[in-house]
Structures are given as C-alpha cells and as structure tokens.
PDB file of C-alpha atoms in Angstrom:
ATOM      1  CA  PRO A   1      -8.478-140.765 -19.361  1.00  0.00           C
ATOM      2  CA  LEU A   2      -5.033-139.339 -20.082  1.00  0.00           C
ATOM      3  CA  ILE A   3      -6.445-136.921 -22.679  1.00  0.00           C
ATOM      4  CA  GLN A   4      -9.197-135.886 -20.248  1.00  0.00           C
ATOM      5  CA  THR A   5      -6.622-135.252 -17.520  1.00  0.00           C
ATOM      6  CA  HIS A   6      -4.536-133.022 -19.828  1.00  0.00           C
ATOM      7  CA  TYR A   7      -7.706-131.199 -20.857  1.00  0.00           C
ATOM      8  CA  GLN A   8      -8.698-130.546 -17.242  1.00  0.00           C
ATOM      9  CA  ARG A   9      -5.209-129.309 -16.394  1.00  0.00           C
ATOM     10  CA  ALA A  10      -5.207-126.958 -19.379  1.00  0.00           C
ATOM     11  CA  ARG A  11      -8.653-125.701 -18.420  1.00  0.00           C
ATOM     12  CA  ASP A  12      -7.555-125.130 -14.816  1.00  0.00           C
ATOM     13  CA  ARG A  13      -4.464-123.227 -15.976  1.00  0.00           C
ATOM     14  CA  LEU A  14      -6.618-121.089 -18.271  1.00  0.00           C
ATOM     15  CA  ARG A  15      -9.047-120.339 -15.459  1.00  0.00           C
ATOM     16  CA  ALA A  16      -6.188-119.427 -13.156  1.00  0.00           C
ATOM     17  CA  ALA A  17      -4.667-117.156 -15.784  1.00  0.00           C
ATOM     18  CA  LEU A  18      -8.034-115.460 -16.416  1.00  0.00           C
ATOM     19  CA  SER A  19      -8.533-115.003 -12.685  1.00  0.00           C
ATOM     20  CA  VAL A  20      -5.131-113.371 -12.320  1.00  0.00           C
ATOM     21  CA  HIS A  21      -5.809-111.168 -15.349  1.00  0.00           C
ATOM     22  CA  ARG A  22      -9.208-110.201 -13.943  1.00  0.00           C
ATOM     23  CA  ARG A  23      -7.727-109.293 -10.563  1.00  0.00           C
ATOM     24  CA  SER A  24      -4.993-107.287 -12.273  1.00  0.00           C
ATOM     25  CA  ALA A  25      -7.549-105.435 -14.438  1.00  0.00           C
ATOM     26  CA  MET A  26      -9.711-104.635 -11.392  1.00  0.00           C
ATOM     27  CA  ALA A  27      -6.661-103.380  -9.524  1.00  0.00           C
ATOM     28  CA  SER A  28      -5.764-101.153 -12.485  1.00  0.00           C
ATOM     29  CA  VAL A  29      -9.309 -99.772 -12.597  1.00  0.00           C
ATOM     30  CA  ARG A  30      -9.246 -99.063  -8.857  1.00  0.00           C
ATOM     31  CA  TRP A  31      -5.909 -97.293  -9.190  1.00  0.00           C
ATOM     32  CA  ALA A  32      -7.208 -95.241 -12.122  1.00  0.00           C
ATOM     33  CA  ILE A  33     -10.336 -94.205 -10.186  1.00  0.00           C
ATOM     34  CA  THR A  34      -8.198 -93.330  -7.156  1.00  0.00           C
ATOM     35  CA  ILE A  35      -5.874 -91.175  -9.258  1.00  0.00           C
ATOM     36  CA  VAL A  36      -8.797 -89.363 -10.952  1.00  0.00           C
ATOM     37  CA  LEU A  37     -10.485 -88.683  -7.608  1.00  0.00           C
ATOM     38  CA  ALA A  38      -7.196 -87.457  -6.148  1.00  0.00           C
ATOM     39  CA  LEU A  39      -6.724 -85.087  -9.094  1.00  0.00           C
ATOM     40  CA  ILE A  40     -10.282 -83.775  -8.722  1.00  0.00           C
ATOM     41  CA  VAL A  41      -9.792 -83.190  -4.991  1.00  0.00           C
ATOM     42  CA  ALA A  42      -6.451 -81.496  -5.651  1.00  0.00           C
ATOM     43  CA  ALA A  43      -8.035 -79.260  -8.315  1.00  0.00           C
ATOM     44  CA  VAL A  44     -10.892 -78.287  -5.969  1.00  0.00           C
ATOM     45  CA  ILE A  45      -8.452 -77.467  -3.167  1.00  0.00           C
ATOM     46  CA  PHE A  46      -6.250 -75.502  -5.578  1.00  0.00           C
ATOM     47  CA  LEU A  47      -9.166 -73.445  -6.925  1.00  0.00           C
ATOM     48  CA  TYR A  48     -10.575 -72.865  -3.437  1.00  0.00           C
ATOM     49  CA  PHE A  49      -7.341 -71.391  -2.093  1.00  0.00           C
ATOM     50  CA  LEU A  50      -6.179 -69.768  -5.349  1.00  0.00           C
ATOM     51  CA  ASP A  51      -5.398 -66.061  -5.236  1.00  0.00           C
ATOM     52  CA  TRP A  52      -7.227 -65.055  -8.401  1.00  0.00           C
ATOM     53  CA  ASN A  53      -5.280 -61.809  -8.637  1.00  0.00           C
ATOM     54  CA  THR A  54      -2.369 -63.899  -9.888  1.00  0.00           C
ATOM     55  CA  MET A  55      -4.586 -64.883 -12.839  1.00  0.00           C
ATOM     56  CA  ARG A  56      -5.476 -61.328 -13.928  1.00  0.00           C
ATOM     57  CA  GLY A  57      -2.855 -61.262 -16.671  1.00  0.00           C
ATOM     58  CA  PRO A  58      -3.651 -64.673 -18.247  1.00  0.00           C
ATOM     59  CA  ILE A  59      -7.404 -64.048 -18.089  1.00  0.00           C
ATOM     60  CA  ALA A  60      -7.043 -60.582 -19.620  1.00  0.00           C
ATOM     61  CA  ARG A  61      -4.885 -61.984 -22.432  1.00  0.00           C
ATOM     62  CA  TYR A  62      -7.416 -64.764 -23.080  1.00  0.00           C
ATOM     63  CA  VAL A  63     -10.325 -62.306 -23.313  1.00  0.00           C
ATOM     64  CA  SER A  64      -8.198 -59.987 -25.450  1.00  0.00           C
ATOM     65  CA  GLY A  65      -7.572 -62.808 -27.904  1.00  0.00           C
ATOM     66  CA  LYS A  66     -11.296 -63.570 -28.083  1.00  0.00           C
ATOM     67  CA  ILE A  67     -12.470 -60.002 -28.760  1.00  0.00           C
ATOM     68  CA  HIS A  68      -9.340 -58.804 -30.621  1.00  0.00           C
ATOM     69  CA  ARG A  69      -8.915 -55.803 -28.312  1.00  0.00           C
ATOM     70  CA  PRO A  70      -6.503 -54.832 -25.543  1.00  0.00           C
ATOM     71  CA  VAL A  71      -7.969 -55.903 -22.191  1.00  0.00           C
ATOM     72  CA  LYS A  72      -6.601 -55.051 -18.749  1.00  0.00           C
ATOM     73  CA  ILE A  73      -7.709 -55.867 -15.203  1.00  0.00           C
ATOM     74  CA  ALA A  74      -6.231 -53.125 -13.061  1.00  0.00           C
ATOM     75  CA  GLY A  75      -7.934 -53.981  -9.740  1.00  0.00           C
ATOM     76  CA  ASP A  76      -8.866 -57.010  -7.705  1.00  0.00           C
ATOM     77  CA  LEU A  77     -10.294 -60.137  -9.311  1.00  0.00           C
ATOM     78  CA  LYS A  78     -12.570 -62.271  -7.139  1.00  0.00           C
ATOM     79  CA  VAL A  79     -14.073 -65.551  -8.392  1.00  0.00           C
ATOM     80  CA  HIS A  80     -16.781 -67.585  -6.671  1.00  0.00           C
ATOM     81  CA  LEU A  81     -16.929 -71.076  -8.207  1.00  0.00           C
ATOM     82  CA  PHE A  82     -18.583 -73.284  -5.603  1.00  0.00           C
ATOM     83  CA  SER A  83     -22.203 -72.396  -6.246  1.00  0.00           C
ATOM     84  CA  PHE A  84     -25.066 -73.207  -8.607  1.00  0.00           C
ATOM     85  CA  THR A  85     -24.597 -69.624  -9.838  1.00  0.00           C
ATOM     86  CA  PRO A  86     -20.825 -69.139  -9.956  1.00  0.00           C
ATOM     87  CA  GLY A  87     -19.600 -65.674 -10.770  1.00  0.00           C
ATOM     88  CA  ALA A  88     -16.838 -63.116 -10.574  1.00  0.00           C
ATOM     89  CA  SER A  89     -16.198 -59.553  -9.511  1.00  0.00           C
ATOM     90  CA  VAL A  90     -13.684 -57.559 -11.548  1.00  0.00           C
ATOM     91  CA  ASN A  91     -12.350 -54.186 -10.421  1.00  0.00           C
ATOM     92  CA  GLY A  92     -10.719 -51.849 -12.902  1.00  0.00           C
ATOM     93  CA  LEU A  93     -11.735 -53.545 -16.152  1.00  0.00           C
ATOM     94  CA  ILE A  94     -10.445 -51.720 -19.244  1.00  0.00           C
ATOM     95  CA  ILE A  95     -11.262 -52.597 -22.876  1.00  0.00           C
ATOM     96  CA  GLY A  96      -9.296 -50.789 -25.552  1.00  0.00           C
ATOM     97  CA  ASN A  97     -10.421 -49.314 -28.843  1.00  0.00           C
ATOM     98  CA  PRO A  98      -9.378 -50.489 -32.326  1.00  0.00           C
ATOM     99  CA  ASP A  99      -6.349 -48.758 -33.820  1.00  0.00           C
ATOM    100  CA  TRP A 100      -8.375 -46.394 -36.038  1.00  0.00           C
ATOM    101  CA  ILE A 101      -9.827 -44.544 -33.031  1.00  0.00           C
ATOM    102  CA  LYS A 102      -7.656 -41.954 -31.267  1.00  0.00           C
ATOM    103  CA  ALA A 103      -9.184 -42.483 -27.819  1.00  0.00           C
ATOM    104  CA  PRO A 104      -7.411 -45.421 -26.142  1.00  0.00           C
ATOM    105  CA  ASN A 105     -10.353 -47.044 -24.364  1.00  0.00           C
ATOM    106  CA  MET A 106     -13.801 -48.176 -25.422  1.00  0.00           C
ATOM    107  CA  ALA A 107     -14.878 -49.088 -21.888  1.00  0.00           C
ATOM    108  CA  ASP A 108     -13.492 -48.524 -18.415  1.00  0.00           C
ATOM    109  CA  ALA A 109     -15.535 -49.925 -15.513  1.00  0.00           C
ATOM    110  CA  GLN A 110     -14.851 -49.408 -11.828  1.00  0.00           C
ATOM    111  CA  ASN A 111     -16.438 -52.783 -11.112  1.00  0.00           C
ATOM    112  CA  LEU A 112     -18.074 -55.561 -13.116  1.00  0.00           C
ATOM    113  CA  THR A 113     -19.964 -58.317 -11.309  1.00  0.00           C
ATOM    114  CA  PHE A 114     -21.632 -61.218 -13.069  1.00  0.00           C
ATOM    115  CA  LYS A 115     -23.098 -64.644 -12.342  1.00  0.00           C
ATOM    116  CA  VAL A 116     -23.779 -67.674 -14.554  1.00  0.00           C
ATOM    117  CA  ARG A 117     -26.259 -70.513 -14.057  1.00  0.00           C
ATOM    118  CA  LEU A 118     -24.198 -73.683 -13.679  1.00  0.00           C
ATOM    119  CA  LEU A 119     -26.626 -76.478 -14.642  1.00  0.00           C
ATOM    120  CA  PRO A 120     -27.649 -75.143 -18.110  1.00  0.00           C
ATOM    121  CA  LEU A 121     -23.960 -74.548 -18.842  1.00  0.00           C
ATOM    122  CA  LEU A 122     -22.870 -78.064 -17.827  1.00  0.00           C
ATOM    123  CA  PHE A 123     -25.720 -80.071 -19.348  1.00  0.00           C
ATOM    124  CA  GLY A 124     -26.696 -77.955 -22.342  1.00  0.00           C
ATOM    125  CA  GLY A 125     -23.806 -75.628 -23.087  1.00  0.00           C
ATOM    126  CA  GLN A 126     -26.185 -72.687 -22.681  1.00  0.00           C
ATOM    127  CA  VAL A 127     -25.051 -69.491 -20.956  1.00  0.00           C
ATOM    128  CA  TYR A 128     -27.694 -67.805 -18.792  1.00  0.00           C
ATOM    129  CA  MET A 129     -26.661 -64.916 -16.570  1.00  0.00           C
ATOM    130  CA  PRO A 130     -28.890 -64.147 -13.563  1.00  0.00           C
ATOM    131  CA  LEU A 131     -26.923 -60.960 -12.850  1.00  0.00           C
ATOM    132  CA  VAL A 132     -24.699 -58.458 -14.621  1.00  0.00           C
ATOM    133  CA  ALA A 133     -23.882 -55.289 -12.660  1.00  0.00           C
ATOM    134  CA  VAL A 134     -21.518 -52.511 -13.756  1.00  0.00           C
ATOM    135  CA  ASP A 135     -20.419 -49.651 -11.501  1.00  0.00           C
ATOM    136  CA  HIS A 136     -19.361 -46.278 -12.921  1.00  0.00           C
ATOM    137  CA  PRO A 137     -18.517 -47.416 -16.445  1.00  0.00           C
ATOM    138  CA  GLN A 138     -17.012 -44.991 -18.953  1.00  0.00           C
ATOM    139  CA  ILE A 139     -18.251 -46.077 -22.386  1.00  0.00           C
ATOM    140  CA  LEU A 140     -17.324 -44.717 -25.804  1.00  0.00           C
ATOM    141  CA  ILE A 141     -19.391 -45.758 -28.855  1.00  0.00           C
ATOM    142  CA  VAL A 142     -18.051 -44.823 -32.293  1.00  0.00           C
ATOM    143  CA  ARG A 143     -19.123 -45.432 -35.883  1.00  0.00           C
ATOM    144  CA  ASP A 144     -17.221 -43.768 -38.733  1.00  0.00           C
ATOM    145  CA  LYS A 145     -18.488 -42.681 -42.151  1.00  0.00           C
ATOM    146  CA  THR A 146     -17.619 -46.035 -43.730  1.00  0.00           C
ATOM    147  CA  GLY A 147     -19.690 -47.953 -41.164  1.00  0.00           C
ATOM    148  CA  ARG A 148     -16.853 -49.265 -39.025  1.00  0.00           C
ATOM    149  CA  THR A 149     -17.782 -49.561 -35.362  1.00  0.00           C
ATOM    150  CA  ASN A 150     -15.790 -50.001 -32.198  1.00  0.00           C
ATOM    151  CA  TRP A 151     -18.345 -52.501 -30.865  1.00  0.00           C
ATOM    152  CA  ASP A 152     -17.595 -55.040 -33.600  1.00  0.00           C
ATOM    153  CA  PHE A 153     -15.273 -57.669 -32.089  1.00  0.00           C
ATOM    154  CA  ASN A 154     -14.710 -59.865 -35.145  1.00  0.00           C
ATOM    155  CA  GLY A 155     -11.094 -58.796 -35.638  1.00  0.00           C
ATOM    156  CA  GLU A 156      -9.570 -60.008 -38.906  1.00  0.00           C
ATOM    157  CA  LYS A 157     -12.858 -61.604 -39.960  1.00  0.00           C
ATOM    158  CA  GLY A 158     -14.117 -58.145 -40.793  1.00  0.00           C
ATOM    159  CA  SER A 159     -17.161 -56.230 -39.738  1.00  0.00           C
ATOM    160  CA  THR A 160     -20.461 -58.064 -39.737  1.00  0.00           C
ATOM    161  CA  GLY A 161     -22.516 -55.296 -38.177  1.00  0.00           C
ATOM    162  CA  GLU A 162     -23.717 -57.696 -35.504  1.00  0.00           C
ATOM    163  CA  GLY A 163     -21.410 -56.563 -32.716  1.00  0.00           C
ATOM    164  CA  LEU A 164     -20.979 -58.735 -29.647  1.00  0.00           C
ATOM    165  CA  LYS A 165     -23.481 -61.519 -29.013  1.00  0.00           C
ATOM    166  CA  ILE A 166     -24.703 -61.279 -25.428  1.00  0.00           C
ATOM    167  CA  PRO A 167     -26.362 -64.210 -23.610  1.00  0.00           C
ATOM    168  CA  PRO A 168     -29.722 -63.798 -21.826  1.00  0.00           C
ATOM    169  CA  ILE A 169     -29.414 -61.632 -18.704  1.00  0.00           C
ATOM    170  CA  GLN A 170     -32.006 -61.761 -15.922  1.00  0.00           C
ATOM    171  CA  HIS A 171     -30.929 -58.645 -14.011  1.00  0.00           C
ATOM    172  CA  PHE A 172     -28.848 -55.979 -15.781  1.00  0.00           C
ATOM    173  CA  ILE A 173     -27.677 -53.059 -13.658  1.00  0.00           C
ATOM    174  CA  ILE A 174     -25.662 -49.986 -14.649  1.00  0.00           C
ATOM    175  CA  ASN A 175     -24.758 -47.658 -11.802  1.00  0.00           C
ATOM    176  CA  GLN A 176     -23.847 -44.084 -12.746  1.00  0.00           C
ATOM    177  CA  GLY A 177     -22.366 -44.761 -16.161  1.00  0.00           C
ATOM    178  CA  HIS A 178     -20.896 -42.145 -18.491  1.00  0.00           C
ATOM    179  CA  LEU A 179     -21.840 -42.687 -22.121  1.00  0.00           C
ATOM    180  CA  GLU A 180     -20.349 -40.945 -25.143  1.00  0.00           C
ATOM    181  CA  ILE A 181     -21.598 -41.653 -28.676  1.00  0.00           C
ATOM    182  CA  HIS A 182     -20.120 -40.414 -31.950  1.00  0.00           C
ATOM    183  CA  ASP A 183     -21.946 -41.688 -35.028  1.00  0.00           C
ATOM    184  CA  LEU A 184     -20.409 -39.990 -38.065  1.00  0.00           C
ATOM    185  CA  ARG A 185     -22.681 -41.821 -40.491  1.00  0.00           C
ATOM    186  CA  ARG A 186     -25.825 -40.384 -38.853  1.00  0.00           C
ATOM    187  CA  ARG A 187     -24.083 -37.203 -37.679  1.00  0.00           C
ATOM    188  CA  LEU A 188     -25.085 -37.980 -34.115  1.00  0.00           C
ATOM    189  CA  ASP A 189     -23.182 -36.957 -30.994  1.00  0.00           C
ATOM    190  CA  PHE A 190     -24.282 -37.670 -27.435  1.00  0.00           C
ATOM    191  CA  THR A 191     -22.647 -37.290 -24.056  1.00  0.00           C
ATOM    192  CA  GLY A 192     -24.416 -38.057 -20.803  1.00  0.00           C
ATOM    193  CA  THR A 193     -24.876 -40.351 -17.837  1.00  0.00           C
ATOM    194  CA  VAL A 194     -26.852 -43.578 -17.840  1.00  0.00           C
ATOM    195  CA  SER A 195     -28.218 -45.768 -15.059  1.00  0.00           C
ATOM    196  CA  SER A 196     -30.360 -48.846 -15.447  1.00  0.00           C
ATOM    197  CA  HIS A 197     -32.005 -51.597 -13.478  1.00  0.00           C
ATOM    198  CA  GLU A 198     -33.553 -54.213 -15.724  1.00  0.00           C
ATOM    199  CA  GLY A 199     -35.332 -57.353 -14.566  1.00  0.00           C
ATOM    200  CA  GLY A 200     -36.113 -60.565 -16.433  1.00  0.00           C
ATOM    201  CA  ARG A 201     -39.905 -60.117 -16.121  1.00  0.00           C
ATOM    202  CA  GLY A 202     -39.943 -57.106 -18.376  1.00  0.00           C
ATOM    203  CA  GLY A 203     -39.505 -54.541 -15.626  1.00  0.00           C
ATOM    204  CA  ALA A 204     -36.860 -52.040 -16.645  1.00  0.00           C
ATOM    205  CA  ALA A 205     -35.736 -48.564 -15.653  1.00  0.00           C
ATOM    206  CA  PHE A 206     -33.244 -46.496 -17.646  1.00  0.00           C
ATOM    207  CA  THR A 207     -32.128 -42.987 -16.761  1.00  0.00           C
ATOM    208  CA  LEU A 208     -30.234 -40.798 -19.215  1.00  0.00           C
TER     209      LEU A 208
END
C-alpha cells in the first residue's frame, strides 16, 4: 500500500505538471497568433494609408538593379493593392540606355498602368497581366554592328539575344507612342508614331 500511495502521488504530480505545461503552451500559441494577426492588421493599415510617392526612389532602385539600367519615376506613383487584380499607375517613368549609346534614355513614358491577377500569383507563382497601358511613350530601339542591343537587360551576364521576358498580357494598349529604331546590322532606320489596342482573344489593332 505504501508503494502504491507513492506511485499515485508521483502520477498526480506528473499530471499536474503536464497540465501546467499544456496550459502554458496553449497560452504561448494564443499570444503568437495574436501577435501575428496584429502585425498583419498593422501592415494592411500601413499599406492602405501609405503615400506611395515616398517609395518612388526605392522602387526605382530595385527595378534598376533587376534590369541593370538607370530607372527614374519622375511623377506620381499610385498603387492599388486591395483587389483580385492589384495594379499600379506610374507617371513619368524613364528607363536609361546602356553606356555605349549616346542617347540617355531608352524609354520615357508619360504614364504606365498595369494590373496583375492575384490568385495565380499567390498559388502558382505565375504572373498574368489583364492590362498594360502606356501613354505617350518615347521609345528608342538600337542594335549595333556587333549585335549588341539596348533591349537586352542581362547586364554583366552578357547578351543572350532574348531581351526581356514579358508575362502574358490580356489587354495591351499604346496611346500615341513615338518609336525610333536604329539597326546598324540590318542598316535599318525608322522613326514614327505607334498606337495599339490588343486583346487576349486575338483581336489587335496597330497603327504606325
């Protein structure tokens, strides 16, 4: 009986200790969930009230690092996140040329507006763009005699001839663009205006 009594006491103490540990673990989990939810709410509130113009410099530097070209956002930057098709509107977007071209800019757009489908991006990592619209872009396309192009954004990796990979676009609109092409390899020069309205069902209209 004495051994049984000691055994029961030890078992009761173990159960009490496990109960305390369980309650402590549950409290820690609840606190962790509360902190995560608070951070999410704070992030949503921050992004909702954020003046995106204060982010023009960091965003331009990030894009510049990705495409290995000078990038500048000279106008307003507006971002719309809370949608199944979040997007942005960029005024005064400027993309510079590589050093071997005398002209400073490859592209200068009065406005660039684009949207991205949220669900394919979140659950599949796929970028689908229902809309890309460019107003009054000034575009310079150059290829020299050696084959170098100003639309190759590989930087130090060297030219691959593939240029910039563009995700699928459902509606692609160019409004009153100015296009200048100098292809020294083919001895081709072109200067003109271009407008386009292209839909995802194969309907397209280009004016040169």
